[in-house]
Coordinates of C-alpha atoms and ligand atoms in Angstrom, one line a residue:
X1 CA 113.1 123.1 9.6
X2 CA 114.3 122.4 13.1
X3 CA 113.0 118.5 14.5
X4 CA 112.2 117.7 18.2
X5 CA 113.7 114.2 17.1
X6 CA 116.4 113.4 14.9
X7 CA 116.9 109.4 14.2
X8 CA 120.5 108.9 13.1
X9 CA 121.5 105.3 11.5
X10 CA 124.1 104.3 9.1
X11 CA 121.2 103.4 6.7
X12 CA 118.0 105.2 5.2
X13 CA 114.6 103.2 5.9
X14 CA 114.7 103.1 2.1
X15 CA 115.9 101.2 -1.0
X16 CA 116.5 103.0 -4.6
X17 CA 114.1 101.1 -6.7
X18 CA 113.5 101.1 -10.3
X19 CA 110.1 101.4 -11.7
X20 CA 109.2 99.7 -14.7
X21 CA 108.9 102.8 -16.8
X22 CA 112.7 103.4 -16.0
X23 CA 112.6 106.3 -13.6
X24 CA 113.6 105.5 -9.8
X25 CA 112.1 105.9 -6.6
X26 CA 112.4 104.7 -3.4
X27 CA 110.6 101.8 -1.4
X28 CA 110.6 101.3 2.4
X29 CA 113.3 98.8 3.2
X30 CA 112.1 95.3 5.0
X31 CA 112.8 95.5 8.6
X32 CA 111.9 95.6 12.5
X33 CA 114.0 98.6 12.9
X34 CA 111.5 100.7 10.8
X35 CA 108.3 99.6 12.1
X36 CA 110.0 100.0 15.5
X37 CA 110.8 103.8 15.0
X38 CA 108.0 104.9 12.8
X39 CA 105.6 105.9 15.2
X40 CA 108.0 107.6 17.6
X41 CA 108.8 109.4 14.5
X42 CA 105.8 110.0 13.1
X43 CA 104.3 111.6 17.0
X44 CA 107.1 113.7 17.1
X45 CA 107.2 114.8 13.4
X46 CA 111.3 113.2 13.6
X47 CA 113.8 113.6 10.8
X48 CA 115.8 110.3 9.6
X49 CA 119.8 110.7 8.6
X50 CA 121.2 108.1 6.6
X51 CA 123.0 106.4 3.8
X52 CA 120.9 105.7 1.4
X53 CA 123.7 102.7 -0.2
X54 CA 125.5 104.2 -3.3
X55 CA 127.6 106.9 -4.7
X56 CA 124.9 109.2 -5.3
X57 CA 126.0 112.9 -5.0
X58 CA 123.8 115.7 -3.9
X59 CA 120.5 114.0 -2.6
X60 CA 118.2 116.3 -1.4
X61 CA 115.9 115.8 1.9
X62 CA 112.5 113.9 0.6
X63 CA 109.6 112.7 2.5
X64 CA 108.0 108.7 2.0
X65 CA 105.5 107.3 2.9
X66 CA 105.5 110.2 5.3
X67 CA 108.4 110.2 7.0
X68 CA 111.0 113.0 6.8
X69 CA 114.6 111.8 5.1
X70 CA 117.6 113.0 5.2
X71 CA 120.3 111.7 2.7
X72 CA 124.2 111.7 3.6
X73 CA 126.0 110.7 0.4
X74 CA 129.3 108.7 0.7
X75 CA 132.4 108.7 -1.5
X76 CA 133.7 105.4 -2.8
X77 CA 136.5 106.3 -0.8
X78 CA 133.8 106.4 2.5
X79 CA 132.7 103.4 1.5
X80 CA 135.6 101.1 1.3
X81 CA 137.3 103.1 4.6
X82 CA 134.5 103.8 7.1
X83 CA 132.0 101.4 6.3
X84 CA 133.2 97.9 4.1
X85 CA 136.6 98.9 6.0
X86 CA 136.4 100.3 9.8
X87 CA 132.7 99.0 10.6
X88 CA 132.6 95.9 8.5
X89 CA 136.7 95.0 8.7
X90 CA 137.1 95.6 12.3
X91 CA 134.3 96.6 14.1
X92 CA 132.4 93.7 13.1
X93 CA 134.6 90.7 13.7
X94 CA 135.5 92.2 17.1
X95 CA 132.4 92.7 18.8
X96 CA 131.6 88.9 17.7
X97 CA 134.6 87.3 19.5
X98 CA 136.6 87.2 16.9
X99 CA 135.2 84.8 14.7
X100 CA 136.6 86.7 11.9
X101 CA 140.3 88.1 12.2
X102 CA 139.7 92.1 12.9
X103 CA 142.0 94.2 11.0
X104 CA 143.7 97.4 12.2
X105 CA 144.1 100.4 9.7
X106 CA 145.1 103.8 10.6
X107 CA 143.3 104.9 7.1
X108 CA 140.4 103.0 8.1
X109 CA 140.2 104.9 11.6
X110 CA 140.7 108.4 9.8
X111 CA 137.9 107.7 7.4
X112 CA 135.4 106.2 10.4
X113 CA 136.5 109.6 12.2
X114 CA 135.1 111.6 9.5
X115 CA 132.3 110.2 8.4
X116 CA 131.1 110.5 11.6
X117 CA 131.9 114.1 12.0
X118 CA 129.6 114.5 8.9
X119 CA 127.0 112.5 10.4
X120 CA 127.2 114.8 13.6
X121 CA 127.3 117.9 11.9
X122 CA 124.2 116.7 10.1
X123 CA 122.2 115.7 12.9
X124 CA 123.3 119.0 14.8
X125 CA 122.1 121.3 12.2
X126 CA 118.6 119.7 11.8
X127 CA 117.8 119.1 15.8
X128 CA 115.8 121.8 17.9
X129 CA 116.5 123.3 20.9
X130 CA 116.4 120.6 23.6
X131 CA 115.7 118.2 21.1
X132 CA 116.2 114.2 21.6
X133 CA 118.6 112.6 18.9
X134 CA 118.6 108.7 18.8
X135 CA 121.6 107.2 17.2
X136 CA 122.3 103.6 16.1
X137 CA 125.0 101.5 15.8
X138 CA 128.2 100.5 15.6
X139 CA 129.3 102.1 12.9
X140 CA 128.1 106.0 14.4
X141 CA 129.8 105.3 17.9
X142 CA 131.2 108.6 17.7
X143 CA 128.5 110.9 16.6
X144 CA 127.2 111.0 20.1
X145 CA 130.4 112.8 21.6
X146 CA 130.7 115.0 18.7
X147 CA 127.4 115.7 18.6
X148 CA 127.8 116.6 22.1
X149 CA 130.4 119.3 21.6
X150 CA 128.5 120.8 19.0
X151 CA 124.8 120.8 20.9
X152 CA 124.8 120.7 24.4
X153 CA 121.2 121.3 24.6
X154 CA 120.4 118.2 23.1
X155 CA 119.5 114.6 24.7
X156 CA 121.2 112.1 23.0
X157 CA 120.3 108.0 23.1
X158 CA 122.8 105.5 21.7
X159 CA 121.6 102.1 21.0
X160 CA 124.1 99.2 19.9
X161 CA 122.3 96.7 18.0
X162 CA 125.1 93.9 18.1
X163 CA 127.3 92.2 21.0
X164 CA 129.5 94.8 23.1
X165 CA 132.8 92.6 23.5
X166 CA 134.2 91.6 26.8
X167 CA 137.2 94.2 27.7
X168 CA 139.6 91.4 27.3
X169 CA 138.7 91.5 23.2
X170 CA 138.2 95.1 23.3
X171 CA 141.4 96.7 24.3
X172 CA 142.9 95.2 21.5
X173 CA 142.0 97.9 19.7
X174 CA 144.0 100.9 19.2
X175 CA 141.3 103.1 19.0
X176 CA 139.9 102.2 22.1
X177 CA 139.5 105.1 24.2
X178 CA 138.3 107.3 21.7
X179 CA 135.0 105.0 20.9
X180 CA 134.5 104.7 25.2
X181 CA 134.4 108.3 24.9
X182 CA 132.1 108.8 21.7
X183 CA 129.8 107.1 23.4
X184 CA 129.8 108.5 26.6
X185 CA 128.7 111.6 24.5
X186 CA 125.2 110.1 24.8
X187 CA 122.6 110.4 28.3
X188 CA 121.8 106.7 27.9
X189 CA 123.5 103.8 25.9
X190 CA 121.3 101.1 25.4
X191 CA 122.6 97.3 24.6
X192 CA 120.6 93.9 23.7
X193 CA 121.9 92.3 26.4
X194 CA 122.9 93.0 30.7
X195 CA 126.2 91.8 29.9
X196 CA 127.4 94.2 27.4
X197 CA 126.1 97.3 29.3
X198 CA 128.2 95.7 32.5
X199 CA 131.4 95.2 29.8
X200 CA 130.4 99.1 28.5
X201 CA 130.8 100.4 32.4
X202 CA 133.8 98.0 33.3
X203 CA 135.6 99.0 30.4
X204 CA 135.0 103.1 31.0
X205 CA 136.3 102.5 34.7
X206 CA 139.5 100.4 33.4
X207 CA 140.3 102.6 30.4
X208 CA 138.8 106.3 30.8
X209 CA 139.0 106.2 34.4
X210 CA 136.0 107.8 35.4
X211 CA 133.9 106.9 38.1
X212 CA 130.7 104.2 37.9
X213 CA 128.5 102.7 40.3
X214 CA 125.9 99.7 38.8
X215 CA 124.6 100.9 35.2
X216 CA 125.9 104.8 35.7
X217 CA 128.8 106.4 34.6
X218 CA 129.8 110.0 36.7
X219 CA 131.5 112.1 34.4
X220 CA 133.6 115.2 35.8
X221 CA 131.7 117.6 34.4
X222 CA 129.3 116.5 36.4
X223 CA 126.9 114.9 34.1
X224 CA 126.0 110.8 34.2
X225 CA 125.9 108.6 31.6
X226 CA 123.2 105.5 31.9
X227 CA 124.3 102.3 29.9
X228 CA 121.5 99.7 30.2
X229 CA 120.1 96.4 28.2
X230 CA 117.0 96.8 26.2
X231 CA 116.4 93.6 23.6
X232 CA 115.0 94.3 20.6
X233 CA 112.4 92.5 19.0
X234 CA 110.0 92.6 16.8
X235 CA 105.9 93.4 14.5
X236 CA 105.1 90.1 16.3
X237 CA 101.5 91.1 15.8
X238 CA 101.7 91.9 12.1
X239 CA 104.0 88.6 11.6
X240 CA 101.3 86.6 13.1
X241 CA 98.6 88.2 10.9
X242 CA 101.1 87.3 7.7
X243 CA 101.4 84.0 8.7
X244 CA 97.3 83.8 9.5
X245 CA 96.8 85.3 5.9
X246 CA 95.3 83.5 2.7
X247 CA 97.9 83.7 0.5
X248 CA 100.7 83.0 3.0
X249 CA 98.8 79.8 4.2
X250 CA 98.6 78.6 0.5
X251 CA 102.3 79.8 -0.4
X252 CA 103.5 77.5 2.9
X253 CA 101.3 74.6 1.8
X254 CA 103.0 75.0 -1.6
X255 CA 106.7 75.2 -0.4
X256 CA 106.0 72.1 0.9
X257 CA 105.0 70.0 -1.9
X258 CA 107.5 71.8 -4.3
X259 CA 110.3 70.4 -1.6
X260 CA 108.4 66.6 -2.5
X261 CA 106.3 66.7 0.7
X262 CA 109.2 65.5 2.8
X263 CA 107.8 63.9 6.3
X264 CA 109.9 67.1 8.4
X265 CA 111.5 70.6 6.8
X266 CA 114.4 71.9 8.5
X267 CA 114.8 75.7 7.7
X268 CA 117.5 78.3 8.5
X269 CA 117.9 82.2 7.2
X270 CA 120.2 84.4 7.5
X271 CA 122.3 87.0 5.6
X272 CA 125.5 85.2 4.6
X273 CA 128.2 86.3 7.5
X274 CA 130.4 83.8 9.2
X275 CA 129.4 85.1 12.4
X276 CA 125.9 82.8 11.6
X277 CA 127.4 79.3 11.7
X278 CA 125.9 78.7 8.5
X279 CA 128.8 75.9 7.7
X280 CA 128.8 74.0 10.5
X281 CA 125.2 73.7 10.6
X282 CA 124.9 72.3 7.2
X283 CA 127.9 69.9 8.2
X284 CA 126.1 68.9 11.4
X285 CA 123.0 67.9 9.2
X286 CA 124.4 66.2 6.3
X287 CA 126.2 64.0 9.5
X288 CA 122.9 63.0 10.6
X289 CA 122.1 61.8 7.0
X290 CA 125.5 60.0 6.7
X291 CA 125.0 58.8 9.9
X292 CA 121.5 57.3 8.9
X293 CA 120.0 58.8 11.7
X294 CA 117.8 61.0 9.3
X295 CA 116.9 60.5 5.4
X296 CA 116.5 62.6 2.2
X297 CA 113.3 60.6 2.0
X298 CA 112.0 62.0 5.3
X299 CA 113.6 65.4 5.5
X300 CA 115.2 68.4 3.8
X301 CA 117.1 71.4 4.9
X302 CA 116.3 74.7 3.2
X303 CA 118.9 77.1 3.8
X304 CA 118.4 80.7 2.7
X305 CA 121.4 83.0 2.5
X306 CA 120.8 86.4 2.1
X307 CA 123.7 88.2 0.0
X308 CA 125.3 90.9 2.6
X309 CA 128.6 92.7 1.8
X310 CA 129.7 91.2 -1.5
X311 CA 132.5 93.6 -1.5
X312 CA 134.0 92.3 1.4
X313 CA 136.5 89.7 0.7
X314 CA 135.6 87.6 4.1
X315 CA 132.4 87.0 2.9
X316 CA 133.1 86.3 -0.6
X317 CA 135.4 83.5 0.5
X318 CA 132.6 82.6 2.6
X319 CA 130.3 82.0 -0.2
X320 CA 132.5 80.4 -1.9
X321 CA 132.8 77.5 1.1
X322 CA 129.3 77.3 1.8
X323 CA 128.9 76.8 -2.3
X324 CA 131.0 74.1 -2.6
X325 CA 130.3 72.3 1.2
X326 CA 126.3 72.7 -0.6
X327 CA 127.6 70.7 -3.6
X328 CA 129.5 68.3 -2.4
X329 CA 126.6 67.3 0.5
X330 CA 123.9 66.8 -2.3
X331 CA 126.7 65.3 -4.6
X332 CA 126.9 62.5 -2.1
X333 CA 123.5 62.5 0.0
X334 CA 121.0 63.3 -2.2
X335 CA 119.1 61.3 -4.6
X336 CA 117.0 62.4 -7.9
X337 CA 114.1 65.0 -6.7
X338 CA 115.3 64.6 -3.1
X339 CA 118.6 66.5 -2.4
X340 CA 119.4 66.9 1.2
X341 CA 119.6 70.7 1.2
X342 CA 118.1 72.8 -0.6
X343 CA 120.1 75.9 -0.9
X344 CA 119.0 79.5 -1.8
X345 CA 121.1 82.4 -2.3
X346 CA 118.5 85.8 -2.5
X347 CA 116.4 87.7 -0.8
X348 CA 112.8 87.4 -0.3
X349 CA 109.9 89.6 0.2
X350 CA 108.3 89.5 3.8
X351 CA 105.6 87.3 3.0
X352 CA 107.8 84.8 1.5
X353 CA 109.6 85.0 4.4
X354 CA 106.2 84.2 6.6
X355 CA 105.5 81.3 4.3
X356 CA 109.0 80.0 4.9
X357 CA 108.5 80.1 8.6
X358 CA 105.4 78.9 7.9
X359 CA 106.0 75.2 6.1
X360 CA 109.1 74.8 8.6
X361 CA 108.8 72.4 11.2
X362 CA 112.7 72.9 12.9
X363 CA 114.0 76.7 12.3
X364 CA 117.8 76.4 13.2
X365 CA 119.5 79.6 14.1
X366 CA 123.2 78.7 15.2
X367 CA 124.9 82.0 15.0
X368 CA 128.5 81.7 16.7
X369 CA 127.5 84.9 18.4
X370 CA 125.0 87.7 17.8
X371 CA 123.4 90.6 19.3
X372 CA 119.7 89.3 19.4
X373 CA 118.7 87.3 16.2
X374 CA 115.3 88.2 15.2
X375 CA 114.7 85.6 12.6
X376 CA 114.4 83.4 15.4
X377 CA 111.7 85.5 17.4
X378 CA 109.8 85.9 13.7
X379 CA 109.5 82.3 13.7
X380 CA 108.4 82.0 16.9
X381 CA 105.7 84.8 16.4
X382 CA 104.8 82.9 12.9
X383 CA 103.6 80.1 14.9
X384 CA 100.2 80.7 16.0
X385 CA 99.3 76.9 16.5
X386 CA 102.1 76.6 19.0
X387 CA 103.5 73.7 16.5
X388 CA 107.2 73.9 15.1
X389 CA 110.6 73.3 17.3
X390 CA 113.5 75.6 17.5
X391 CA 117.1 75.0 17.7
X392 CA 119.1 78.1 19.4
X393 CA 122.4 79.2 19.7
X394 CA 123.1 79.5 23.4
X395 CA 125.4 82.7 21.6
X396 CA 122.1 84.8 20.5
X397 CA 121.0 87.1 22.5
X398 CA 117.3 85.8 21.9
X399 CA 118.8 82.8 23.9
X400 CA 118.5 84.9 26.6
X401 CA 114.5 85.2 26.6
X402 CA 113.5 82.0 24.1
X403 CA 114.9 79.7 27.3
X404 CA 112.6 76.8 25.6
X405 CA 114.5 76.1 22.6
X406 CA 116.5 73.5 22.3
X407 CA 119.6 75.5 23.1
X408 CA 123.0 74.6 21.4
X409 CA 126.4 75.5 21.4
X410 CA 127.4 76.3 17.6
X411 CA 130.9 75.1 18.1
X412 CA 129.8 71.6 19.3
X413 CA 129.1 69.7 16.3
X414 CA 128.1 66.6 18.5
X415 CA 126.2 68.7 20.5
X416 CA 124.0 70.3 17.4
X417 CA 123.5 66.4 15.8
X418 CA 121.9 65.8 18.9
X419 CA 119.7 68.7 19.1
X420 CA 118.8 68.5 15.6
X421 CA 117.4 65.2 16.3
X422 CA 116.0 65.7 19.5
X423 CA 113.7 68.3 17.8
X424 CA 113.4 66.4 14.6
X425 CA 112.1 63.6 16.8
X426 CA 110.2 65.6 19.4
X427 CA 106.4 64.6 20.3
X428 CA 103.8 67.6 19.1
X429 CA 102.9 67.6 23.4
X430 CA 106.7 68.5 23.6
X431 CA 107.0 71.2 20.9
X432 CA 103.6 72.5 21.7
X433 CA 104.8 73.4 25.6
X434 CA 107.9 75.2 24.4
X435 CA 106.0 77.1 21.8
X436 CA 103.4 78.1 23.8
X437 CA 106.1 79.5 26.0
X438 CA 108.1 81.6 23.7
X439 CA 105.0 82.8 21.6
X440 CA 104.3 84.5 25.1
X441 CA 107.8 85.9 25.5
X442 CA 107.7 87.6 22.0
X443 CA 104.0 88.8 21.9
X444 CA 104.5 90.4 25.3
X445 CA 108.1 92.0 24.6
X446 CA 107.6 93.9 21.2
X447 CA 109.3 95.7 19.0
X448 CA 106.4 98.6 20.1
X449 CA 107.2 98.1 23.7
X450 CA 111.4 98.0 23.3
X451 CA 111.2 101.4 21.4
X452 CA 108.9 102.7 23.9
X453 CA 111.0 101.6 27.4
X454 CA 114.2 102.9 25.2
X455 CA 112.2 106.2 25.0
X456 CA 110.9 106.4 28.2
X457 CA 114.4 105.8 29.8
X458 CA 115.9 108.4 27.6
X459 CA 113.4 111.2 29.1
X460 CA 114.2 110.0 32.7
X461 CA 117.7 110.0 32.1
X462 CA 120.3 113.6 31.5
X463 CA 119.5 117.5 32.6
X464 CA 119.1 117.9 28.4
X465 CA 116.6 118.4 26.0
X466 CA 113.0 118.3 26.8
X467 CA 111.2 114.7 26.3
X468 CA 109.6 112.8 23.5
X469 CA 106.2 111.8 22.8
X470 CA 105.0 108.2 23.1
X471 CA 104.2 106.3 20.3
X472 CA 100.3 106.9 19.6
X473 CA 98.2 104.2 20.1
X474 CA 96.5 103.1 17.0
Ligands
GDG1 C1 121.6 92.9 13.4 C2 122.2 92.1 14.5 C3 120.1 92.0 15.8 C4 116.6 88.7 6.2 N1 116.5 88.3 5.0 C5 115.5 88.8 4.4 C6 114.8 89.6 5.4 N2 115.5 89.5 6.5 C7 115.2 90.2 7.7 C8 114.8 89.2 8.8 C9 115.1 89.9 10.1 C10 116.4 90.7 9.7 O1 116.4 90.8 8.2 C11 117.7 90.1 10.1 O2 117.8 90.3 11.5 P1 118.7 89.4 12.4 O3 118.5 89.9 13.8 O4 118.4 88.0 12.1 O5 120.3 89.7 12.0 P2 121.2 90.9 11.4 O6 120.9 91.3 10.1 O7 122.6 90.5 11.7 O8 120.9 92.2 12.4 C12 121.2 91.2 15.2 C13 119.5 93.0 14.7 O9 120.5 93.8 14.1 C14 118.5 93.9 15.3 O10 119.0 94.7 16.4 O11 119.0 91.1 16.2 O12 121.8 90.5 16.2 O13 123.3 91.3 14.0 O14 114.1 90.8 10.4 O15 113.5 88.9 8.6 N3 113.7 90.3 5.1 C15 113.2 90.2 3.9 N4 113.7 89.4 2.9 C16 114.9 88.7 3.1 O16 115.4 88.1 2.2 N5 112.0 90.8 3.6

């Protein structure tokens, strides 16, 4: 059956779960970008395509929870080359400035190329006539072109949920031109931030040559391309409600005493990736302790990695360091019952997640650069007393809105000590101001109201397709 929207994303909204009696199903996968899409979806009756993680051959379309799925199944040999490979080997590390060393594979680049031709063909042969198609991410930068070619009825939307590199970074890579022109496939390119939509146009004029003038690109065929900055964010209602809830409210007060009722908790999450500045934050903390400037007594630092991309040797190392830099802090700071961080390597269900926010009185997020961070605005929208501090990578693009955080650069270990302190140390009148401040940003800029403007723009923008529906109000 022929959809009026078509979401494609590297991943399915769903996990592969096994039920107790031994038979498997699926469950809906924690996350903003789901809550974000679901009612565009659901008022447009709108199709998902993705991976749904695995080998799995054959996977037939299936509807949850109501929405419509579509599986694409991936070889191992997809796997290792488009996604731990192309998006995860070089993609990643060079849209973050480098943190990690990119690598350059021709193999890698074939294997990118195809997958997204199968990702394409998919989305073409589900889409209506003048249908809308919203693809996601930087690992499908060349559906929209493709898709293009194969349905020029259709309006297409691209939206890159991490950084978009300044050209200096970019043109290293070899591929360059050919992911400029995938995404010029789409009617409207969408970024977190003003600065990567400016690098987006700067780079098409440099590389592809064609003409721009502010946020529009003039192709010669005589259509325009419309690369703009919409932040994402996030349920900052339904966090809020979590965090308001019985059992959360018990679960934080718990935490608390299980970590030995320490005076001040110091929290950071994030999925294990060294572009998160997970190490140097733990080394700027254990300083302070060193330093006597804080105490195990007083305070503890609960640091939940998420496992991400265990295949990938970068991060394996990764764990490794942040393993033994764990053991060797408490080996030497902490004392019996009181270590100085308290480490966790898992993942949590969204509630526990609340809680967590909940019993922390610093959240530290010191990525080294990332496309928004939304742990940070969870926190913030956790906060409904306007208590807690936050220290903030100037390198996140929630910098860019959450001004009132005690801002940091990652690399700056001096710098962080300071802020760590400063926040650690700051009076409730202080903390209370900032909060109040962000806790407006994030409640007025939702996830809702990003999905919607990315929408609304789309329908303005391109001589395709016919428009979507708005979200209904519930
Ligand atoms: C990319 C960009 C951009 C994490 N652990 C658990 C869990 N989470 C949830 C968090 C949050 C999300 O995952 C992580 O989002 P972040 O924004 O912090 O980071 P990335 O995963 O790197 O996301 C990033 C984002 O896309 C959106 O555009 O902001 O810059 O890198 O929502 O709460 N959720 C649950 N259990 C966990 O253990 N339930």
């Amino acid at each position: 059956m022929p959809y009026d929207l078509v979401i494609v994303a590297n991943r399915l909204p769903v996990d592969r779960v096994t039920q107790p009696d031994g038979s498997s199903g699926w469950r809906t996968s924690p996350g903003g970008l789901v809550t974000a899409i679901e009612p565009v979806m659901r008022a447009n009756d709108g199709v998902w395509i993705g991976w749904p993680g695995g080998t799995e051959e054959g996977l037939e379309p299936f509807e949850h929870d109501g929405l419509e799925l579509v599986p694409m199944s991936m070889t191992q040999a997809d796997i290792e080359g488009f996604y731990e490979g192309f998006s995860n080997g070089t993609l990643w590390p060079l849209y973050h400035d480098l943190v990690a060393k990119p690598e350059f594979h021709r193999e890698w680049w074939d294997s990118y190329v195809h997958v997204n031709q199968r990702f394409a063909e998919k989305a073409a042969s589900l889409a209506a006539e003048d249908a809308t198609v919203w693809v996601h991410d930087y690992q499908l930068q060349l559906v929209p072109q493709m898709l293009r070619t194969l349905r020029p009825d259709l309006r297409i939307g691209f939206y890159l949920h991490i950084p978009f590199p300044p050209a200096e970074l970019f043109q290293q890579l070899p591929w360059r031109r050919q992911l400029l022109e995938g995404l010029l496939g789409a009617d409207l390119v969408g970024f977190q931030l003003p600065g990567a939509a400016q690098n987006f146009v700067r780079l098409v004029r440099q590389r592809v040559g064609h003409k721009t003038h502010r946020d529009l690109v003039y192709l010669p065929d005589g259509r325009t391309v419309r690369a703009s900055p919409f932040p994402i964010s996030i349920d900052a209602a339904g966090f809020e409600e979590m965090a308001r809830s019985e059992p959360v409210v018990a679960r934080a007060a718990e935490i608390r005493e299980a970590l030995g009722d320490p005076r001040k908790v110091f929290l950071g999450i994030d999925r294990l990736d060294y572009t998160k500045g997970i190490f140097a934050r733990l080394r700027a903390y254990a300083e302070l302790i060193e330093d006597g400037q804080l105490d195990v007594e007083d305070a503890v630092f609960v640091q939940v990695a998420v496992p991400s991309r265990e295949q990938v040797e970068e991060y394996r190392i990764l764990r490794d360091e942040i393993d033994r830099l764990v053991g060797r802090i408490n080996g030497d700071l902490g004392r019996i019952g009181r270590p100085a961080i308290s480490y966790l390597h898992s993942s949590y269900p969204r509630e526990e997640m609340a809680a967590l926010y909940t019993a922390a009185d610093v959240m530290v997020v010191t990525p080294y650069r990332d496309g928004m961070n939304l742990v940070a605005k969870e926190y913030v929208a956790c906060r409904y007393d306007n208590d807690g501090a936050l220290v903030l990578s100037e390198f996140a693009g929630a910098a860019d809105e959450l001004r009132q955080a005690w801002l940091v650069n990652p690399y700056d270990i001096n710098g962080m000590k300071s802020a760590l302190l400063e926040a650690f140390n700051a009076e409730p009148r202080e903390t209370t101001r900032r909060m109040k401040a962000m806790r407006k940003t994030v409640t007025q800029h939702d996830v809702a109201a990003w999905a919607a403007s990315f929408m609304s723009e789309l329908s303005d923008v391109g001589t395709h397709g016919k428009a979507v529906k708005p979200a209904r109000r519930s």
